[in-house]
Amino acid sequence: MKKSLKSRTAVVENSPVAHLLFEFESDFIDTLCCIPMIVRFKLDRCGMKLSLRAWNQLDRSIRENLMLLPTELPGDIDKYRAYLSSEIKKTDEAVINMGIDLTPYWLSEDVIPDPISKKAQEKNIHLKDDLWLTLNPLQRFALIKLTRAQHENMNFLPALKEFHLID
């Protein structure tokens, strides 16, 4: 049974990480049962992959820390990797270490990457490159993730609207 709107609102208002979630992710703020884009972004920046099963074995406070900890500087990345690795050791899961992509799509500011253009065209939407430039790296990252074949993609259109790329 779903929580009442009033109790969900109280959880969101009391959450120190609610401001880090996109609107299209708001349905899981009360449980953090899915890996938020901010964490997926940080994992990519650190060259790490975490399963949903592993994510859900972490305490909520650890999941919130993973949302809040910085990954902007090389030292931040080292600390984030060490923190996540130490917390995952307490579970029966593992972190997958991957290489860090030095030229990820989300760094491209000038041109909308093909996967996003193709997904938009499937929905009869034409995106303009000048609007792509207005997005921050996390927004670009989210759109790229939402176009992946293994992703349900149900949040692609809500994300386009949230990022003011379509009406």
mmCIF file with all atom_site columns, C-alpha atoms in Angstrom:
data_model
loop_
_atom_site.group_PDB
_atom_site.id
_atom_site.type_symbol
_atom_site.label_atom_id
_atom_site.label_alt_id
_atom_site.label_comp_id
_atom_site.label_asym_id
_atom_site.label_entity_id
_atom_site.label_seq_id
_atom_site.pdbx_PDB_ins_code
_atom_site.Cartn_x
_atom_site.Cartn_y
_atom_site.Cartn_z
_atom_site.occupancy
_atom_site.B_iso_or_equiv
_atom_site.pdbx_formal_charge
_atom_site.auth_seq_id
_atom_site.auth_comp_id
_atom_site.auth_asym_id
_atom_site.auth_atom_id
_atom_site.pdbx_PDB_model_num
ATOM 1   C CA . MET A 1 1   ? 0.000  0.000  0.000   1.00 0.00 ? 1   MET A CA 1
ATOM 2   C CA . LYS A 1 2   ? 1.347  3.441  -0.923  1.00 0.00 ? 2   LYS A CA 1
ATOM 3   C CA . LYS A 1 3   ? 2.071  5.984  1.754   1.00 0.00 ? 3   LYS A CA 1
ATOM 4   C CA . SER A 1 4   ? -0.357 8.838  1.982   1.00 0.00 ? 4   SER A CA 1
ATOM 5   C CA . LEU A 1 5   ? 0.568  12.029 0.205   1.00 0.00 ? 5   LEU A CA 1
ATOM 6   C CA . LYS A 1 6   ? 0.876  13.796 3.554   1.00 0.00 ? 6   LYS A CA 1
ATOM 7   C CA . SER A 1 7   ? 3.366  11.262 4.983   1.00 0.00 ? 7   SER A CA 1
ATOM 8   C CA . ARG A 1 8   ? 5.350  11.170 1.693   1.00 0.00 ? 8   ARG A CA 1
ATOM 9   C CA . THR A 1 9   ? 5.518  14.971 1.730   1.00 0.00 ? 9   THR A CA 1
ATOM 10  C CA . ALA A 1 10  ? 6.859  14.892 5.293   1.00 0.00 ? 10  ALA A CA 1
ATOM 11  C CA . VAL A 1 11  ? 9.561  12.399 4.288   1.00 0.00 ? 11  VAL A CA 1
ATOM 12  C CA . VAL A 1 12  ? 10.577 14.552 1.327   1.00 0.00 ? 12  VAL A CA 1
ATOM 13  C CA . GLU A 1 13  ? 10.643 17.749 3.397   1.00 0.00 ? 13  GLU A CA 1
ATOM 14  C CA . ASN A 1 14  ? 12.788 16.071 6.070   1.00 0.00 ? 14  ASN A CA 1
ATOM 15  C CA . SER A 1 15  ? 15.195 14.468 3.631   1.00 0.00 ? 15  SER A CA 1
ATOM 16  C CA . PRO A 1 16  ? 18.650 16.047 3.367   1.00 0.00 ? 16  PRO A CA 1
ATOM 17  C CA . VAL A 1 17  ? 18.970 14.707 -0.184  1.00 0.00 ? 17  VAL A CA 1
ATOM 18  C CA . ALA A 1 18  ? 15.588 15.546 -1.742  1.00 0.00 ? 18  ALA A CA 1
ATOM 19  C CA . HIS A 1 19  ? 17.078 18.553 -3.535  1.00 0.00 ? 19  HIS A CA 1
ATOM 20  C CA . LEU A 1 20  ? 19.547 16.234 -5.304  1.00 0.00 ? 20  LEU A CA 1
ATOM 21  C CA . LEU A 1 21  ? 16.857 14.232 -7.061  1.00 0.00 ? 21  LEU A CA 1
ATOM 22  C CA . PHE A 1 22  ? 15.244 15.143 -10.335 1.00 0.00 ? 22  PHE A CA 1
ATOM 23  C CA . GLU A 1 23  ? 11.462 15.517 -10.382 1.00 0.00 ? 23  GLU A CA 1
ATOM 24  C CA . PHE A 1 24  ? 11.191 12.356 -12.482 1.00 0.00 ? 24  PHE A CA 1
ATOM 25  C CA . GLU A 1 25  ? 12.867 10.477 -9.597  1.00 0.00 ? 25  GLU A CA 1
ATOM 26  C CA . SER A 1 26  ? 10.606 11.844 -6.862  1.00 0.00 ? 26  SER A CA 1
ATOM 27  C CA . ASP A 1 27  ? 8.520  8.691  -6.601  1.00 0.00 ? 27  ASP A CA 1
ATOM 28  C CA . PHE A 1 28  ? 11.291 6.922  -4.706  1.00 0.00 ? 28  PHE A CA 1
ATOM 29  C CA . ILE A 1 29  ? 12.546 9.675  -2.383  1.00 0.00 ? 29  ILE A CA 1
ATOM 30  C CA . ASP A 1 30  ? 10.902 8.069  0.618   1.00 0.00 ? 30  ASP A CA 1
ATOM 31  C CA . THR A 1 31  ? 12.707 4.741  0.137   1.00 0.00 ? 31  THR A CA 1
ATOM 32  C CA . LEU A 1 32  ? 15.684 5.497  -2.097  1.00 0.00 ? 32  LEU A CA 1
ATOM 33  C CA . CYS A 1 33  ? 14.999 2.042  -3.541  1.00 0.00 ? 33  CYS A CA 1
ATOM 34  C CA . CYS A 1 34  ? 16.492 2.986  -6.918  1.00 0.00 ? 34  CYS A CA 1
ATOM 35  C CA . ILE A 1 35  ? 19.953 4.348  -7.579  1.00 0.00 ? 35  ILE A CA 1
ATOM 36  C CA . PRO A 1 36  ? 19.439 8.069  -8.209  1.00 0.00 ? 36  PRO A CA 1
ATOM 37  C CA . MET A 1 37  ? 21.025 9.754  -11.214 1.00 0.00 ? 37  MET A CA 1
ATOM 38  C CA . ILE A 1 38  ? 23.322 11.764 -8.940  1.00 0.00 ? 38  ILE A CA 1
ATOM 39  C CA . VAL A 1 39  ? 24.847 8.531  -7.604  1.00 0.00 ? 39  VAL A CA 1
ATOM 40  C CA . ARG A 1 40  ? 25.012 6.925  -11.044 1.00 0.00 ? 40  ARG A CA 1
ATOM 41  C CA . PHE A 1 41  ? 26.792 10.063 -12.244 1.00 0.00 ? 41  PHE A CA 1
ATOM 42  C CA . LYS A 1 42  ? 29.284 9.895  -9.382  1.00 0.00 ? 42  LYS A CA 1
ATOM 43  C CA . LEU A 1 43  ? 29.844 6.180  -9.938  1.00 0.00 ? 43  LEU A CA 1
ATOM 44  C CA . ASP A 1 44  ? 30.631 6.841  -13.599 1.00 0.00 ? 44  ASP A CA 1
ATOM 45  C CA . ARG A 1 45  ? 33.019 9.622  -12.623 1.00 0.00 ? 45  ARG A CA 1
ATOM 46  C CA . CYS A 1 46  ? 34.769 7.159  -10.302 1.00 0.00 ? 46  CYS A CA 1
ATOM 47  C CA . GLY A 1 47  ? 34.783 4.296  -12.798 1.00 0.00 ? 47  GLY A CA 1
ATOM 48  C CA . MET A 1 48  ? 32.554 2.122  -10.614 1.00 0.00 ? 48  MET A CA 1
ATOM 49  C CA . LYS A 1 49  ? 29.333 0.208  -11.080 1.00 0.00 ? 49  LYS A CA 1
ATOM 50  C CA . LEU A 1 50  ? 26.952 -0.821 -8.340  1.00 0.00 ? 50  LEU A CA 1
ATOM 51  C CA . SER A 1 51  ? 24.074 -3.258 -8.697  1.00 0.00 ? 51  SER A CA 1
ATOM 52  C CA . LEU A 1 52  ? 20.605 -2.316 -7.532  1.00 0.00 ? 52  LEU A CA 1
ATOM 53  C CA . ARG A 1 53  ? 20.772 -5.274 -5.164  1.00 0.00 ? 53  ARG A CA 1
ATOM 54  C CA . ALA A 1 54  ? 23.980 -3.908 -3.612  1.00 0.00 ? 54  ALA A CA 1
ATOM 55  C CA . TRP A 1 55  ? 22.457 -0.406 -3.373  1.00 0.00 ? 55  TRP A CA 1
ATOM 56  C CA . ASN A 1 56  ? 19.468 -1.745 -1.488  1.00 0.00 ? 56  ASN A CA 1
ATOM 57  C CA . GLN A 1 57  ? 21.671 -3.571 1.019   1.00 0.00 ? 57  GLN A CA 1
ATOM 58  C CA . LEU A 1 58  ? 23.206 -0.280 2.113   1.00 0.00 ? 58  LEU A CA 1
ATOM 59  C CA . ASP A 1 59  ? 21.635 1.639  4.989   1.00 0.00 ? 59  ASP A CA 1
ATOM 60  C CA . ARG A 1 60  ? 19.733 4.753  4.000   1.00 0.00 ? 60  ARG A CA 1
ATOM 61  C CA . SER A 1 61  ? 22.353 6.957  5.675   1.00 0.00 ? 61  SER A CA 1
ATOM 62  C CA . ILE A 1 62  ? 25.051 5.383  3.484   1.00 0.00 ? 62  ILE A CA 1
ATOM 63  C CA . ARG A 1 63  ? 22.916 5.885  0.362   1.00 0.00 ? 63  ARG A CA 1
ATOM 64  C CA . GLU A 1 64  ? 22.406 9.528  1.327   1.00 0.00 ? 64  GLU A CA 1
ATOM 65  C CA . ASN A 1 65  ? 26.151 9.946  1.877   1.00 0.00 ? 65  ASN A CA 1
ATOM 66  C CA . LEU A 1 66  ? 26.781 8.535  -1.592  1.00 0.00 ? 66  LEU A CA 1
ATOM 67  C CA . MET A 1 67  ? 24.475 11.236 -2.937  1.00 0.00 ? 67  MET A CA 1
ATOM 68  C CA . LEU A 1 68  ? 26.183 14.001 -0.960  1.00 0.00 ? 68  LEU A CA 1
ATOM 69  C CA . LEU A 1 69  ? 29.888 13.172 -1.172  1.00 0.00 ? 69  LEU A CA 1
ATOM 70  C CA . PRO A 1 70  ? 31.790 15.182 -3.807  1.00 0.00 ? 70  PRO A CA 1
ATOM 71  C CA . THR A 1 71  ? 33.511 13.679 -6.849  1.00 0.00 ? 71  THR A CA 1
ATOM 72  C CA . GLU A 1 72  ? 34.767 16.803 -8.582  1.00 0.00 ? 72  GLU A CA 1
ATOM 73  C CA . LEU A 1 73  ? 38.487 16.490 -7.810  1.00 0.00 ? 73  LEU A CA 1
ATOM 74  C CA . PRO A 1 74  ? 40.836 13.500 -8.132  1.00 0.00 ? 74  PRO A CA 1
ATOM 75  C CA . GLY A 1 75  ? 41.143 13.373 -4.330  1.00 0.00 ? 75  GLY A CA 1
ATOM 76  C CA . ASP A 1 76  ? 37.340 13.380 -4.027  1.00 0.00 ? 76  ASP A CA 1
ATOM 77  C CA . ILE A 1 77  ? 37.145 10.435 -6.394  1.00 0.00 ? 77  ILE A CA 1
ATOM 78  C CA . ASP A 1 78  ? 39.668 8.469  -4.348  1.00 0.00 ? 78  ASP A CA 1
ATOM 79  C CA . LYS A 1 79  ? 37.714 9.154  -1.143  1.00 0.00 ? 79  LYS A CA 1
ATOM 80  C CA . TYR A 1 80  ? 34.391 8.244  -2.765  1.00 0.00 ? 80  TYR A CA 1
ATOM 81  C CA . ARG A 1 81  ? 35.804 4.972  -4.099  1.00 0.00 ? 81  ARG A CA 1
ATOM 82  C CA . ALA A 1 82  ? 37.288 4.091  -0.709  1.00 0.00 ? 82  ALA A CA 1
ATOM 83  C CA . TYR A 1 83  ? 34.064 4.943  1.141   1.00 0.00 ? 83  TYR A CA 1
ATOM 84  C CA . LEU A 1 84  ? 31.872 2.920  -1.199  1.00 0.00 ? 84  LEU A CA 1
ATOM 85  C CA . SER A 1 85  ? 34.275 -0.016 -1.206  1.00 0.00 ? 85  SER A CA 1
ATOM 86  C CA . SER A 1 86  ? 34.405 -0.112 2.596   1.00 0.00 ? 86  SER A CA 1
ATOM 87  C CA . GLU A 1 87  ? 30.611 0.028  2.909   1.00 0.00 ? 87  GLU A CA 1
ATOM 88  C CA . ILE A 1 88  ? 30.002 -2.629 0.251   1.00 0.00 ? 88  ILE A CA 1
ATOM 89  C CA . LYS A 1 89  ? 32.361 -5.001 2.070   1.00 0.00 ? 89  LYS A CA 1
ATOM 90  C CA . LYS A 1 90  ? 29.731 -5.069 4.839   1.00 0.00 ? 90  LYS A CA 1
ATOM 91  C CA . THR A 1 91  ? 27.229 -6.610 2.408   1.00 0.00 ? 91  THR A CA 1
ATOM 92  C CA . ASP A 1 92  ? 27.326 -9.784 0.341   1.00 0.00 ? 92  ASP A CA 1
ATOM 93  C CA . GLU A 1 93  ? 27.693 -7.799 -2.877  1.00 0.00 ? 93  GLU A CA 1
ATOM 94  C CA . ALA A 1 94  ? 30.609 -6.289 -4.770  1.00 0.00 ? 94  ALA A CA 1
ATOM 95  C CA . VAL A 1 95  ? 31.433 -3.105 -6.601  1.00 0.00 ? 95  VAL A CA 1
ATOM 96  C CA . ILE A 1 96  ? 32.489 -3.525 -10.201 1.00 0.00 ? 96  ILE A CA 1
ATOM 97  C CA . ASN A 1 97  ? 35.525 -1.433 -11.054 1.00 0.00 ? 97  ASN A CA 1
ATOM 98  C CA . MET A 1 98  ? 35.418 -0.087 -14.574 1.00 0.00 ? 98  MET A CA 1
ATOM 99  C CA . GLY A 1 99  ? 37.681 2.286  -16.392 1.00 0.00 ? 99  GLY A CA 1
ATOM 100 C CA . ILE A 1 100 ? 36.927 5.968  -16.260 1.00 0.00 ? 100 ILE A CA 1
ATOM 101 C CA . ASP A 1 101 ? 35.691 7.241  -19.628 1.00 0.00 ? 101 ASP A CA 1
ATOM 102 C CA . LEU A 1 102 ? 37.778 10.328 -20.330 1.00 0.00 ? 102 LEU A CA 1
ATOM 103 C CA . THR A 1 103 ? 35.432 11.562 -23.061 1.00 0.00 ? 103 THR A CA 1
ATOM 104 C CA . PRO A 1 104 ? 31.902 10.693 -21.950 1.00 0.00 ? 104 PRO A CA 1
ATOM 105 C CA . TYR A 1 105 ? 28.939 11.895 -24.012 1.00 0.00 ? 105 TYR A CA 1
ATOM 106 C CA . TRP A 1 106 ? 27.770 14.089 -21.169 1.00 0.00 ? 106 TRP A CA 1
ATOM 107 C CA . LEU A 1 107 ? 30.867 16.280 -21.458 1.00 0.00 ? 107 LEU A CA 1
ATOM 108 C CA . SER A 1 108 ? 29.894 17.226 -24.997 1.00 0.00 ? 108 SER A CA 1
ATOM 109 C CA . GLU A 1 109 ? 28.237 20.632 -24.755 1.00 0.00 ? 109 GLU A CA 1
ATOM 110 C CA . ASP A 1 110 ? 28.020 21.559 -28.424 1.00 0.00 ? 110 ASP A CA 1
ATOM 111 C CA . VAL A 1 111 ? 26.107 18.741 -30.072 1.00 0.00 ? 111 VAL A CA 1
ATOM 112 C CA . ILE A 1 112 ? 23.345 16.479 -28.843 1.00 0.00 ? 112 ILE A CA 1
ATOM 113 C CA . PRO A 1 113 ? 24.742 12.929 -28.807 1.00 0.00 ? 113 PRO A CA 1
ATOM 114 C CA . ASP A 1 114 ? 23.226 10.510 -31.329 1.00 0.00 ? 114 ASP A CA 1
ATOM 115 C CA . PRO A 1 115 ? 21.516 8.242  -28.760 1.00 0.00 ? 115 PRO A CA 1
ATOM 116 C CA . ILE A 1 116 ? 19.513 11.187 -27.446 1.00 0.00 ? 116 ILE A CA 1
ATOM 117 C CA . SER A 1 117 ? 18.665 12.523 -30.916 1.00 0.00 ? 117 SER A CA 1
ATOM 118 C CA . LYS A 1 118 ? 17.541 9.066  -32.019 1.00 0.00 ? 118 LYS A CA 1
ATOM 119 C CA . LYS A 1 119 ? 15.405 8.507  -28.910 1.00 0.00 ? 119 LYS A CA 1
ATOM 120 C CA . ALA A 1 120 ? 13.811 11.946 -29.388 1.00 0.00 ? 120 ALA A CA 1
ATOM 121 C CA . GLN A 1 121 ? 13.133 11.218 -33.072 1.00 0.00 ? 121 GLN A CA 1
ATOM 122 C CA . GLU A 1 122 ? 11.419 7.954  -32.061 1.00 0.00 ? 122 GLU A CA 1
ATOM 123 C CA . LYS A 1 123 ? 9.052  10.172 -30.064 1.00 0.00 ? 123 LYS A CA 1
ATOM 124 C CA . ASN A 1 124 ? 8.665  12.636 -32.986 1.00 0.00 ? 124 ASN A CA 1
ATOM 125 C CA . ILE A 1 125 ? 10.645 15.290 -31.135 1.00 0.00 ? 125 ILE A CA 1
ATOM 126 C CA . HIS A 1 126 ? 13.352 17.414 -32.721 1.00 0.00 ? 126 HIS A CA 1
ATOM 127 C CA . LEU A 1 127 ? 15.850 18.729 -30.183 1.00 0.00 ? 127 LEU A CA 1
ATOM 128 C CA . LYS A 1 128 ? 18.023 21.733 -30.936 1.00 0.00 ? 128 LYS A CA 1
ATOM 129 C CA . ASP A 1 129 ? 21.729 21.770 -30.164 1.00 0.00 ? 129 ASP A CA 1
ATOM 130 C CA . ASP A 1 130 ? 21.528 25.250 -28.618 1.00 0.00 ? 130 ASP A CA 1
ATOM 131 C CA . LEU A 1 131 ? 19.214 23.909 -25.898 1.00 0.00 ? 131 LEU A CA 1
ATOM 132 C CA . TRP A 1 132 ? 21.667 21.086 -25.133 1.00 0.00 ? 132 TRP A CA 1
ATOM 133 C CA . LEU A 1 133 ? 24.221 23.759 -24.279 1.00 0.00 ? 133 LEU A CA 1
ATOM 134 C CA . THR A 1 134 ? 21.945 25.070 -21.507 1.00 0.00 ? 134 THR A CA 1
ATOM 135 C CA . LEU A 1 135 ? 22.047 21.764 -19.621 1.00 0.00 ? 135 LEU A CA 1
ATOM 136 C CA . ASN A 1 136 ? 24.467 21.013 -16.822 1.00 0.00 ? 136 ASN A CA 1
ATOM 137 C CA . PRO A 1 137 ? 26.583 17.829 -16.922 1.00 0.00 ? 137 PRO A CA 1
ATOM 138 C CA . LEU A 1 138 ? 24.255 15.903 -14.595 1.00 0.00 ? 138 LEU A CA 1
ATOM 139 C CA . GLN A 1 139 ? 21.227 16.702 -16.770 1.00 0.00 ? 139 GLN A CA 1
ATOM 140 C CA . ARG A 1 140 ? 23.110 15.605 -19.898 1.00 0.00 ? 140 ARG A CA 1
ATOM 141 C CA . PHE A 1 141 ? 24.230 12.444 -18.095 1.00 0.00 ? 141 PHE A CA 1
ATOM 142 C CA . ALA A 1 142 ? 20.642 11.661 -17.050 1.00 0.00 ? 142 ALA A CA 1
ATOM 143 C CA . LEU A 1 143 ? 19.344 11.991 -20.596 1.00 0.00 ? 143 LEU A CA 1
ATOM 144 C CA . ILE A 1 144 ? 22.073 9.711  -21.891 1.00 0.00 ? 144 ILE A CA 1
ATOM 145 C CA . LYS A 1 145 ? 21.264 7.095  -19.247 1.00 0.00 ? 145 LYS A CA 1
ATOM 146 C CA . LEU A 1 146 ? 17.568 7.357  -20.077 1.00 0.00 ? 146 LEU A CA 1
ATOM 147 C CA . THR A 1 147 ? 18.266 6.416  -23.710 1.00 0.00 ? 147 THR A CA 1
ATOM 148 C CA . ARG A 1 148 ? 20.111 3.186  -22.951 1.00 0.00 ? 148 ARG A CA 1
ATOM 149 C CA . ALA A 1 149 ? 18.522 0.066  -24.418 1.00 0.00 ? 149 ALA A CA 1
ATOM 150 C CA . GLN A 1 150 ? 18.531 -1.767 -21.069 1.00 0.00 ? 150 GLN A CA 1
ATOM 151 C CA . HIS A 1 151 ? 16.680 1.126  -19.407 1.00 0.00 ? 151 HIS A CA 1
ATOM 152 C CA . GLU A 1 152 ? 12.886 1.328  -19.388 1.00 0.00 ? 152 GLU A CA 1
ATOM 153 C CA . ASN A 1 153 ? 13.077 4.879  -20.788 1.00 0.00 ? 153 ASN A CA 1
ATOM 154 C CA . MET A 1 154 ? 9.737  5.828  -19.250 1.00 0.00 ? 154 MET A CA 1
ATOM 155 C CA . ASN A 1 155 ? 11.358 8.917  -17.731 1.00 0.00 ? 155 ASN A CA 1
ATOM 156 C CA . PHE A 1 156 ? 12.871 10.197 -20.975 1.00 0.00 ? 156 PHE A CA 1
ATOM 157 C CA . LEU A 1 157 ? 9.948  12.491 -21.842 1.00 0.00 ? 157 LEU A CA 1
ATOM 158 C CA . PRO A 1 158 ? 9.460  13.700 -18.245 1.00 0.00 ? 158 PRO A CA 1
ATOM 159 C CA . ALA A 1 159 ? 13.188 14.519 -18.146 1.00 0.00 ? 159 ALA A CA 1
ATOM 160 C CA . LEU A 1 160 ? 12.989 16.463 -21.416 1.00 0.00 ? 160 LEU A CA 1
ATOM 161 C CA . LYS A 1 161 ? 10.123 18.483 -19.938 1.00 0.00 ? 161 LYS A CA 1
ATOM 162 C CA . GLU A 1 162 ? 11.848 18.963 -16.594 1.00 0.00 ? 162 GLU A CA 1
ATOM 163 C CA . PHE A 1 163 ? 14.985 20.234 -18.352 1.00 0.00 ? 163 PHE A CA 1
ATOM 164 C CA . HIS A 1 164 ? 12.860 22.596 -20.503 1.00 0.00 ? 164 HIS A CA 1
ATOM 165 C CA . LEU A 1 165 ? 13.851 20.953 -23.765 1.00 0.00 ? 165 LEU A CA 1
ATOM 166 C CA . ILE A 1 166 ? 10.203 20.446 -24.733 1.00 0.00 ? 166 ILE A CA 1
ATOM 167 C CA . ASP A 1 167 ? 6.887  21.908 -23.582 1.00 0.00 ? 167 ASP A CA 1
#
